[in-house]
Amino acid sequence: SASAATTAPARPAPPPFQSTSPGQAPVRAEATPDARTAATLRASGNAAYRAGDWAGAAAVYAAAAAADPTCSLARSNRAAALLNLMRFEEAEDDASASLRLAPSAKAHLRRAAARRGLGDAAGARSDLLTVLSLEPGNVQARSDLKALEQAGEW
């Protein structure tokens, strides 16, 4: 007769997009369902942006950020749409949120534009200098910095 050795059932592998234990980073770097939803929404927002539908783009980018709160691009893109609507305070907030998630020259440029729109020339200058430290040849940052100087804003 066979021995009646008892073995614990094998522990199933963790699902591909969940943490192995609470508070830990996901076990894989693959896109989560939320990240895929955010990417799809961002693509839709990009189409609205290209069509000049700034309000529509801002709304879709907001939905993308809600779907995946770790998506820095959704926040940065929404900042760009809000700049076109001259909603500078919200644009500054979104650009800052994007920078907290993933620093980028583009988000600094957008925050600089928002800050200039709010009359914060020193903050705009600081962001533009940061862009130039990241990308010394950035033509937009150089141009915007020169415009600030010529306007006597700093």
PDB file of N, CA, C and O in Angstrom, residues 46-116:
ATOM      1  N   ASN A  46      -5.246  62.606 -27.113  1.00  0.00           N
ATOM      2  CA  ASN A  46      -4.309  63.154 -28.106  1.00  0.00           C
ATOM      3  C   ASN A  46      -5.032  63.536 -29.389  1.00  0.00           C
ATOM      4  O   ASN A  46      -4.736  64.568 -29.998  1.00  0.00           O
ATOM      5  N   ALA A  47      -5.991  62.706 -29.803  1.00  0.00           N
ATOM      6  CA  ALA A  47      -6.764  63.006 -31.016  1.00  0.00           C
ATOM      7  C   ALA A  47      -7.582  64.282 -30.814  1.00  0.00           C
ATOM      8  O   ALA A  47      -7.632  65.146 -31.696  1.00  0.00           O
ATOM      9  N   ALA A  48      -8.205  64.416 -29.649  1.00  0.00           N
ATOM     10  CA  ALA A  48      -8.979  65.631 -29.358  1.00  0.00           C
ATOM     11  C   ALA A  48      -8.059  66.849 -29.317  1.00  0.00           C
ATOM     12  O   ALA A  48      -8.396  67.914 -29.854  1.00  0.00           O
ATOM     13  N   TYR A  49      -6.886  66.689 -28.738  1.00  0.00           N
ATOM     14  CA  TYR A  49      -5.920  67.786 -28.656  1.00  0.00           C
ATOM     15  C   TYR A  49      -5.499  68.233 -30.050  1.00  0.00           C
ATOM     16  O   TYR A  49      -5.502  69.427 -30.360  1.00  0.00           O
ATOM     17  N   ARG A  50      -5.137  67.256 -30.893  1.00  0.00           N
ATOM     18  CA  ARG A  50      -4.726  67.585 -32.264  1.00  0.00           C
ATOM     19  C   ARG A  50      -5.839  68.288 -33.033  1.00  0.00           C
ATOM     20  O   ARG A  50      -5.576  69.118 -33.895  1.00  0.00           O
ATOM     21  N   ALA A  51      -7.091  67.965 -32.714  1.00  0.00           N
ATOM     22  CA  ALA A  51      -8.242  68.585 -33.378  1.00  0.00           C
ATOM     23  C   ALA A  51      -8.567  69.961 -32.793  1.00  0.00           C
ATOM     24  O   ALA A  51      -9.477  70.638 -33.274  1.00  0.00           O
ATOM     25  N   GLY A  52      -7.841  70.369 -31.765  1.00  0.00           N
ATOM     26  CA  GLY A  52      -8.080  71.664 -31.146  1.00  0.00           C
ATOM     27  C   GLY A  52      -9.206  71.664 -30.129  1.00  0.00           C
ATOM     28  O   GLY A  52      -9.642  72.730 -29.692  1.00  0.00           O
ATOM     29  N   ASP A  53      -9.658  70.488 -29.733  1.00  0.00           N
ATOM     30  CA  ASP A  53     -10.708  70.373 -28.720  1.00  0.00           C
ATOM     31  C   ASP A  53     -10.044  70.292 -27.354  1.00  0.00           C
ATOM     32  O   ASP A  53      -9.918  69.226 -26.758  1.00  0.00           O
ATOM     33  N   TRP A  54      -9.601  71.454 -26.852  1.00  0.00           N
ATOM     34  CA  TRP A  54      -8.827  71.483 -25.617  1.00  0.00           C
ATOM     35  C   TRP A  54      -9.649  70.991 -24.428  1.00  0.00           C
ATOM     36  O   TRP A  54      -9.140  70.250 -23.591  1.00  0.00           O
ATOM     37  N   ALA A  55     -10.906  71.410 -24.349  1.00  0.00           N
ATOM     38  CA  ALA A  55     -11.743  70.995 -23.216  1.00  0.00           C
ATOM     39  C   ALA A  55     -11.992  69.488 -23.267  1.00  0.00           C
ATOM     40  O   ALA A  55     -11.937  68.808 -22.235  1.00  0.00           O
ATOM     41  N   GLY A  56     -12.262  68.976 -24.453  1.00  0.00           N
ATOM     42  CA  GLY A  56     -12.470  67.533 -24.597  1.00  0.00           C
ATOM     43  C   GLY A  56     -11.214  66.757 -24.250  1.00  0.00           C
ATOM     44  O   GLY A  56     -11.277  65.728 -23.559  1.00  0.00           O
ATOM     45  N   ALA A  57     -10.080  67.258 -24.716  1.00  0.00           N
ATOM     46  CA  ALA A  57      -8.809  66.603 -24.414  1.00  0.00           C
ATOM     47  C   ALA A  57      -8.550  66.607 -22.911  1.00  0.00           C
ATOM     48  O   ALA A  57      -8.170  65.586 -22.334  1.00  0.00           O
ATOM     49  N   ALA A  58      -8.779  67.754 -22.260  1.00  0.00           N
ATOM     50  CA  ALA A  58      -8.552  67.846 -20.814  1.00  0.00           C
ATOM     51  C   ALA A  58      -9.424  66.844 -20.067  1.00  0.00           C
ATOM     52  O   ALA A  58      -8.959  66.188 -19.127  1.00  0.00           O
ATOM     53  N   ALA A  59     -10.674  66.695 -20.499  1.00  0.00           N
ATOM     54  CA  ALA A  59     -11.587  65.758 -19.838  1.00  0.00           C
ATOM     55  C   ALA A  59     -11.125  64.314 -20.007  1.00  0.00           C
ATOM     56  O   ALA A  59     -11.154  63.524 -19.056  1.00  0.00           O
ATOM     57  N   VAL A  60     -10.675  63.973 -21.205  1.00  0.00           N
ATOM     58  CA  VAL A  60     -10.229  62.594 -21.449  1.00  0.00           C
ATOM     59  C   VAL A  60      -8.915  62.320 -20.711  1.00  0.00           C
ATOM     60  O   VAL A  60      -8.732  61.242 -20.146  1.00  0.00           O
ATOM     61  N   TYR A  61      -8.009  63.298 -20.682  1.00  0.00           N
ATOM     62  CA  TYR A  61      -6.774  63.113 -19.929  1.00  0.00           C
ATOM     63  C   TYR A  61      -7.062  62.966 -18.433  1.00  0.00           C
ATOM     64  O   TYR A  61      -6.389  62.199 -17.738  1.00  0.00           O
ATOM     65  N   ALA A  62      -8.075  63.680 -17.930  1.00  0.00           N
ATOM     66  CA  ALA A  62      -8.461  63.535 -16.523  1.00  0.00           C
ATOM     67  C   ALA A  62      -8.959  62.115 -16.257  1.00  0.00           C
ATOM     68  O   ALA A  62      -8.633  61.520 -15.227  1.00  0.00           O
ATOM     69  N   ALA A  63      -9.729  61.562 -17.200  1.00  0.00           N
ATOM     70  CA  ALA A  63     -10.207  60.183 -17.059  1.00  0.00           C
ATOM     71  C   ALA A  63      -9.030  59.206 -17.081  1.00  0.00           C
ATOM     72  O   ALA A  63      -9.013  58.223 -16.336  1.00  0.00           O
ATOM     73  N   ALA A  64      -8.032  59.481 -17.913  1.00  0.00           N
ATOM     74  CA  ALA A  64      -6.846  58.623 -17.973  1.00  0.00           C
ATOM     75  C   ALA A  64      -6.095  58.668 -16.642  1.00  0.00           C
ATOM     76  O   ALA A  64      -5.652  57.629 -16.137  1.00  0.00           O
ATOM     77  N   ALA A  65      -5.976  59.855 -16.061  1.00  0.00           N
ATOM     78  CA  ALA A  65      -5.290  59.987 -14.773  1.00  0.00           C
ATOM     79  C   ALA A  65      -6.072  59.281 -13.668  1.00  0.00           C
ATOM     80  O   ALA A  65      -5.477  58.678 -12.766  1.00  0.00           O
ATOM     81  N   ALA A  66      -7.394  59.320 -13.760  1.00  0.00           N
ATOM     82  CA  ALA A  66      -8.219  58.627 -12.766  1.00  0.00           C
ATOM     83  C   ALA A  66      -8.087  57.107 -12.921  1.00  0.00           C
ATOM     84  O   ALA A  66      -8.066  56.377 -11.928  1.00  0.00           O
ATOM     85  N   ALA A  67      -7.987  56.639 -14.171  1.00  0.00           N
ATOM     86  CA  ALA A  67      -7.847  55.199 -14.419  1.00  0.00           C
ATOM     87  C   ALA A  67      -6.511  54.675 -13.908  1.00  0.00           C
ATOM     88  O   ALA A  67      -6.428  53.566 -13.397  1.00  0.00           O
ATOM     89  N   ASP A  68      -5.466  55.485 -14.059  1.00  0.00           N
ATOM     90  CA  ASP A  68      -4.135  55.079 -13.596  1.00  0.00           C
ATOM     91  C   ASP A  68      -3.464  56.282 -12.943  1.00  0.00           C
ATOM     92  O   ASP A  68      -2.814  57.078 -13.626  1.00  0.00           O
ATOM     93  N   PRO A  69      -3.618  56.446 -11.635  1.00  0.00           N
ATOM     94  CA  PRO A  69      -3.053  57.599 -10.926  1.00  0.00           C
ATOM     95  C   PRO A  69      -1.532  57.695 -10.998  1.00  0.00           C
ATOM     96  O   PRO A  69      -0.975  58.729 -10.653  1.00  0.00           O
ATOM     97  N   THR A  70      -0.857  56.645 -11.453  1.00  0.00           N
ATOM     98  CA  THR A  70       0.608  56.688 -11.580  1.00  0.00           C
ATOM     99  C   THR A  70       1.043  57.151 -12.965  1.00  0.00           C
ATOM    100  O   THR A  70       2.242  57.192 -13.247  1.00  0.00           O
ATOM    101  N   CYS A  71       0.100  57.492 -13.829  1.00  0.00           N
ATOM    102  CA  CYS A  71       0.413  57.879 -15.209  1.00  0.00           C
ATOM    103  C   CYS A  71       0.791  59.353 -15.286  1.00  0.00           C
ATOM    104  O   CYS A  71      -0.076  60.232 -15.288  1.00  0.00           O
ATOM    105  N   SER A  72       2.078  59.626 -15.350  1.00  0.00           N
ATOM    106  CA  SER A  72       2.549  61.015 -15.412  1.00  0.00           C
ATOM    107  C   SER A  72       2.152  61.683 -16.728  1.00  0.00           C
ATOM    108  O   SER A  72       1.891  62.888 -16.757  1.00  0.00           O
ATOM    109  N   LEU A  73       2.100  60.918 -17.806  1.00  0.00           N
ATOM    110  CA  LEU A  73       1.772  61.499 -19.112  1.00  0.00           C
ATOM    111  C   LEU A  73       0.356  62.059 -19.156  1.00  0.00           C
ATOM    112  O   LEU A  73       0.114  63.097 -19.780  1.00  0.00           O
ATOM    113  N   ALA A  74      -0.578  61.396 -18.498  1.00  0.00           N
ATOM    114  CA  ALA A  74      -1.955  61.899 -18.482  1.00  0.00           C
ATOM    115  C   ALA A  74      -1.990  63.277 -17.827  1.00  0.00           C
ATOM    116  O   ALA A  74      -2.673  64.187 -18.309  1.00  0.00           O
ATOM    117  N   ARG A  75      -1.255  63.442 -16.741  1.00  0.00           N
ATOM    118  CA  ARG A  75      -1.218  64.733 -16.044  1.00  0.00           C
ATOM    119  C   ARG A  75      -0.506  65.795 -16.875  1.00  0.00           C
ATOM    120  O   ARG A  75      -0.959  66.926 -16.971  1.00  0.00           O
ATOM    121  N   SER A  76       0.614  65.422 -17.480  1.00  0.00           N
ATOM    122  CA  SER A  76       1.354  66.375 -18.299  1.00  0.00           C
ATOM    123  C   SER A  76       0.532  66.796 -19.517  1.00  0.00           C
ATOM    124  O   SER A  76       0.478  67.983 -19.866  1.00  0.00           O
ATOM    125  N   ASN A  77      -0.118  65.847 -20.150  1.00  0.00           N
ATOM    126  CA  ASN A  77      -0.937  66.168 -21.323  1.00  0.00           C
ATOM    127  C   ASN A  77      -2.133  67.030 -20.939  1.00  0.00           C
ATOM    128  O   ASN A  77      -2.515  67.939 -21.675  1.00  0.00           O
ATOM    129  N   ARG A  78      -2.744  66.734 -19.790  1.00  0.00           N
ATOM    130  CA  ARG A  78      -3.869  67.556 -19.339  1.00  0.00           C
ATOM    131  C   ARG A  78      -3.387  68.980 -19.076  1.00  0.00           C
ATOM    132  O   ARG A  78      -4.076  69.949 -19.399  1.00  0.00           O
ATOM    133  N   ALA A  79      -2.185  69.125 -18.530  1.00  0.00           N
ATOM    134  CA  ALA A  79      -1.626  70.462 -18.310  1.00  0.00           C
ATOM    135  C   ALA A  79      -1.531  71.224 -19.631  1.00  0.00           C
ATOM    136  O   ALA A  79      -1.874  72.409 -19.696  1.00  0.00           O
ATOM    137  N   ALA A  80      -1.105  70.543 -20.689  1.00  0.00           N
ATOM    138  CA  ALA A  80      -0.998  71.200 -21.998  1.00  0.00           C
ATOM    139  C   ALA A  80      -2.369  71.660 -22.492  1.00  0.00           C
ATOM    140  O   ALA A  80      -2.515  72.783 -22.990  1.00  0.00           O
ATOM    141  N   ALA A  81      -3.374  70.811 -22.349  1.00  0.00           N
ATOM    142  CA  ALA A  81      -4.721  71.184 -22.783  1.00  0.00           C
ATOM    143  C   ALA A  81      -5.233  72.366 -21.959  1.00  0.00           C
ATOM    144  O   ALA A  81      -5.828  73.310 -22.504  1.00  0.00           O
ATOM    145  N   LEU A  82      -4.999  72.334 -20.652  1.00  0.00           N
ATOM    146  CA  LEU A  82      -5.460  73.412 -19.787  1.00  0.00           C
ATOM    147  C   LEU A  82      -4.753  74.727 -20.093  1.00  0.00           C
ATOM    148  O   LEU A  82      -5.358  75.798 -19.973  1.00  0.00           O
ATOM    149  N   LEU A  83      -3.493  74.653 -20.498  1.00  0.00           N
ATOM    150  CA  LEU A  83      -2.783  75.875 -20.896  1.00  0.00           C
ATOM    151  C   LEU A  83      -3.495  76.536 -22.074  1.00  0.00           C
ATOM    152  O   LEU A  83      -3.636  77.763 -22.116  1.00  0.00           O
ATOM    153  N   ASN A  84      -3.945  75.723 -23.032  1.00  0.00           N
ATOM    154  CA  ASN A  84      -4.655  76.272 -24.180  1.00  0.00           C
ATOM    155  C   ASN A  84      -5.989  76.893 -23.788  1.00  0.00           C
ATOM    156  O   ASN A  84      -6.506  77.767 -24.493  1.00  0.00           O
ATOM    157  N   LEU A  85      -6.549  76.449 -22.673  1.00  0.00           N
ATOM    158  CA  LEU A  85      -7.799  77.015 -22.154  1.00  0.00           C
ATOM    159  C   LEU A  85      -7.535  78.182 -21.197  1.00  0.00           C
ATOM    160  O   LEU A  85      -8.463  78.755 -20.647  1.00  0.00           O
ATOM    161  N   MET A  86      -6.247  78.489 -21.002  1.00  0.00           N
ATOM    162  CA  MET A  86      -5.804  79.545 -20.097  1.00  0.00           C
ATOM    163  C   MET A  86      -6.239  79.288 -18.656  1.00  0.00           C
ATOM    164  O   MET A  86      -6.478  80.200 -17.886  1.00  0.00           O
ATOM    165  N   ARG A  87      -6.314  78.028 -18.296  1.00  0.00           N
ATOM    166  CA  ARG A  87      -6.638  77.609 -16.922  1.00  0.00           C
ATOM    167  C   ARG A  87      -5.308  77.298 -16.229  1.00  0.00           C
ATOM    168  O   ARG A  87      -4.946  76.149 -16.005  1.00  0.00           O
ATOM    169  N   PHE A  88      -4.580  78.373 -15.935  1.00  0.00           N
ATOM    170  CA  PHE A  88      -3.190  78.260 -15.508  1.00  0.00           C
ATOM    171  C   PHE A  88      -2.994  77.574 -14.164  1.00  0.00           C
ATOM    172  O   PHE A  88      -2.041  76.820 -13.994  1.00  0.00           O
ATOM    173  N   GLU A  89      -3.871  77.843 -13.205  1.00  0.00           N
ATOM    174  CA  GLU A  89      -3.694  77.220 -11.892  1.00  0.00           C
ATOM    175  C   GLU A  89      -3.835  75.706 -11.980  1.00  0.00           C
ATOM    176  O   GLU A  89      -3.023  74.959 -11.421  1.00  0.00           O
ATOM    177  N   GLU A  90      -4.852  75.243 -12.702  1.00  0.00           N
ATOM    178  CA  GLU A  90      -5.036  73.801 -12.870  1.00  0.00           C
ATOM    179  C   GLU A  90      -3.881  73.194 -13.670  1.00  0.00           C
ATOM    180  O   GLU A  90      -3.432  72.083 -13.374  1.00  0.00           O
ATOM    181  N   ALA A  91      -3.412  73.929 -14.679  1.00  0.00           N
ATOM    182  CA  ALA A  91      -2.286  73.446 -15.485  1.00  0.00           C
ATOM    183  C   ALA A  91      -1.032  73.300 -14.624  1.00  0.00           C
ATOM    184  O   ALA A  91      -0.306  72.311 -14.740  1.00  0.00           O
ATOM    185  N   GLU A  92      -0.808  74.279 -13.756  1.00  0.00           N
ATOM    186  CA  GLU A  92       0.348  74.193 -12.860  1.00  0.00           C
ATOM    187  C   GLU A  92       0.223  72.979 -11.937  1.00  0.00           C
ATOM    188  O   GLU A  92       1.186  72.244 -11.729  1.00  0.00           O
ATOM    189  N   ASP A  93      -0.981  72.769 -11.397  1.00  0.00           N
ATOM    190  CA  ASP A  93      -1.200  71.623 -10.512  1.00  0.00           C
ATOM    191  C   ASP A  93      -0.924  70.299 -11.228  1.00  0.00           C
ATOM    192  O   ASP A  93      -0.283  69.411 -10.685  1.00  0.00           O
ATOM    193  N   ASP A  94      -1.433  70.177 -12.474  1.00  0.00           N
ATOM    194  CA  ASP A  94      -1.224  68.929 -13.214  1.00  0.00           C
ATOM    195  C   ASP A  94       0.234  68.728 -13.596  1.00  0.00           C
ATOM    196  O   ASP A  94       0.750  67.612 -13.524  1.00  0.00           O
ATOM    197  N   ALA A  95       0.895  69.800 -14.014  1.00  0.00           N
ATOM    198  CA  ALA A  95       2.313  69.677 -14.356  1.00  0.00           C
ATOM    199  C   ALA A  95       3.118  69.279 -13.120  1.00  0.00           C
ATOM    200  O   ALA A  95       4.007  68.419 -13.202  1.00  0.00           O
ATOM    201  N   SER A  96       2.789  69.856 -11.966  1.00  0.00           N
ATOM    202  CA  SER A  96       3.486  69.504 -10.723  1.00  0.00           C
ATOM    203  C   SER A  96       3.226  68.047 -10.356  1.00  0.00           C
ATOM    204  O   SER A  96       4.141  67.338  -9.929  1.00  0.00           O
ATOM    205  N   ALA A  97       1.975  67.598 -10.528  1.00  0.00           N
ATOM    206  CA  ALA A  97       1.647  66.189 -10.239  1.00  0.00           C
ATOM    207  C   ALA A  97       2.427  65.266 -11.171  1.00  0.00           C
ATOM    208  O   ALA A  97       2.943  64.228 -10.747  1.00  0.00           O
ATOM    209  N   SER A  98       2.525  65.641 -12.425  1.00  0.00           N
ATOM    210  CA  SER A  98       3.289  64.844 -13.387  1.00  0.00           C
ATOM    211  C   SER A  98       4.755  64.763 -12.962  1.00  0.00           C
ATOM    212  O   SER A  98       5.363  63.689 -13.008  1.00  0.00           O
ATOM    213  N   LEU A  99       5.304  65.886 -12.535  1.00  0.00           N
ATOM    214  CA  LEU A  99       6.711  65.915 -12.120  1.00  0.00           C
ATOM    215  C   LEU A  99       6.963  65.072 -10.872  1.00  0.00           C
ATOM    216  O   LEU A  99       8.029  64.468 -10.745  1.00  0.00           O
ATOM    217  N   ARG A 100       5.991  65.012  -9.974  1.00  0.00           N
ATOM    218  CA  ARG A 100       6.155  64.159  -8.790  1.00  0.00           C
ATOM    219  C   ARG A 100       6.194  62.686  -9.188  1.00  0.00           C
ATOM    220  O   ARG A 100       6.875  61.877  -8.553  1.00  0.00           O
ATOM    221  N   LEU A 101       5.470  62.344 -10.234  1.00  0.00           N
ATOM    222  CA  LEU A 101       5.426  60.953 -10.690  1.00  0.00           C
ATOM    223  C   LEU A 101       6.654  60.572 -11.520  1.00  0.00           C
ATOM    224  O   LEU A 101       7.180  59.473 -11.381  1.00  0.00           O
ATOM    225  N   ALA A 102       7.061  61.470 -12.400  1.00  0.00           N
ATOM    226  CA  ALA A 102       8.192  61.191 -13.294  1.00  0.00           C
ATOM    227  C   ALA A 102       8.721  62.515 -13.848  1.00  0.00           C
ATOM    228  O   ALA A 102       8.129  63.083 -14.767  1.00  0.00           O
ATOM    229  N   PRO A 103       9.812  63.017 -13.291  1.00  0.00           N
ATOM    230  CA  PRO A 103      10.356  64.285 -13.781  1.00  0.00           C
ATOM    231  C   PRO A 103      10.652  64.242 -15.282  1.00  0.00           C
ATOM    232  O   PRO A 103      11.169  63.249 -15.789  1.00  0.00           O
ATOM    233  N   SER A 104      10.259  65.316 -15.972  1.00  0.00           N
ATOM    234  CA  SER A 104      10.528  65.407 -17.407  1.00  0.00           C
ATOM    235  C   SER A 104      10.666  66.863 -17.817  1.00  0.00           C
ATOM    236  O   SER A 104      10.065  67.745 -17.196  1.00  0.00           O
ATOM    237  N   ALA A 105      11.432  67.095 -18.859  1.00  0.00           N
ATOM    238  CA  ALA A 105      11.596  68.445 -19.374  1.00  0.00           C
ATOM    239  C   ALA A 105      10.252  68.998 -19.862  1.00  0.00           C
ATOM    240  O   ALA A 105       9.927  70.169 -19.626  1.00  0.00           O
ATOM    241  N   LYS A 106       9.458  68.165 -20.515  1.00  0.00           N
ATOM    242  CA  LYS A 106       8.177  68.616 -21.053  1.00  0.00           C
ATOM    243  C   LYS A 106       7.247  69.096 -19.940  1.00  0.00           C
ATOM    244  O   LYS A 106       6.603  70.143 -20.068  1.00  0.00           O
ATOM    245  N   ALA A 107       7.179  68.372 -18.848  1.00  0.00           N
ATOM    246  CA  ALA A 107       6.322  68.796 -17.737  1.00  0.00           C
ATOM    247  C   ALA A 107       6.844  70.087 -17.110  1.00  0.00           C
ATOM    248  O   ALA A 107       6.060  70.954 -16.709  1.00  0.00           O
ATOM    249  N   HIS A 108       8.164  70.245 -17.044  1.00  0.00           N
ATOM    250  CA  HIS A 108       8.730  71.502 -16.531  1.00  0.00           C
ATOM    251  C   HIS A 108       8.383  72.656 -17.468  1.00  0.00           C
ATOM    252  O   HIS A 108       8.072  73.761 -17.003  1.00  0.00           O
ATOM    253  N   LEU A 109       8.437  72.430 -18.781  1.00  0.00           N
ATOM    254  CA  LEU A 109       8.057  73.481 -19.734  1.00  0.00           C
ATOM    255  C   LEU A 109       6.604  73.885 -19.534  1.00  0.00           C
ATOM    256  O   LEU A 109       6.255  75.067 -19.570  1.00  0.00           O
ATOM    257  N   ARG A 110       5.744  72.895 -19.346  1.00  0.00           N
ATOM    258  CA  ARG A 110       4.321  73.185 -19.167  1.00  0.00           C
ATOM    259  C   ARG A 110       4.066  73.917 -17.858  1.00  0.00           C
ATOM    260  O   ARG A 110       3.259  74.842 -17.800  1.00  0.00           O
ATOM    261  N   ARG A 111       4.766  73.519 -16.803  1.00  0.00           N
ATOM    262  CA  ARG A 111       4.594  74.226 -15.539  1.00  0.00           C
ATOM    263  C   ARG A 111       5.138  75.646 -15.639  1.00  0.00           C
ATOM    264  O   ARG A 111       4.557  76.582 -15.090  1.00  0.00           O
ATOM    265  N   ALA A 112       6.240  75.820 -16.368  1.00  0.00           N
ATOM    266  CA  ALA A 112       6.778  77.172 -16.568  1.00  0.00           C
ATOM    267  C   ALA A 112       5.757  78.061 -17.274  1.00  0.00           C
ATOM    268  O   ALA A 112       5.545  79.220 -16.883  1.00  0.00           O
ATOM    269  N   ALA A 113       5.095  77.535 -18.295  1.00  0.00           N
ATOM    270  CA  ALA A 113       4.083  78.314 -19.012  1.00  0.00           C
ATOM    271  C   ALA A 113       2.917  78.660 -18.092  1.00  0.00           C
ATOM    272  O   ALA A 113       2.401  79.785 -18.109  1.00  0.00           O
ATOM    273  N   ALA A 114       2.499  77.701 -17.275  1.00  0.00           N
ATOM    274  CA  ALA A 114       1.404  77.952 -16.336  1.00  0.00           C
ATOM    275  C   ALA A 114       1.821  79.015 -15.317  1.00  0.00           C
ATOM    276  O   ALA A 114       1.045  79.935 -15.023  1.00  0.00           O
ATOM    277  N   ARG A 115       3.019  78.900 -14.803  1.00  0.00           N
ATOM    278  CA  ARG A 115       3.495  79.863 -13.813  1.00  0.00           C
ATOM    279  C   ARG A 115       3.605  81.263 -14.415  1.00  0.00           C
ATOM    280  O   ARG A 115       3.266  82.246 -13.762  1.00  0.00           O
ATOM    281  N   ARG A 116       4.057  81.342 -15.638  1.00  0.00           N
ATOM    282  CA  ARG A 116       4.122  82.652 -16.288  1.00  0.00           C
ATOM    283  C   ARG A 116       2.714  83.215 -16.437  1.00  0.00           C
ATOM    284  O   ARG A 116       2.483  84.403 -16.203  1.00  0.00           O
TER     285      ARG A 116
END
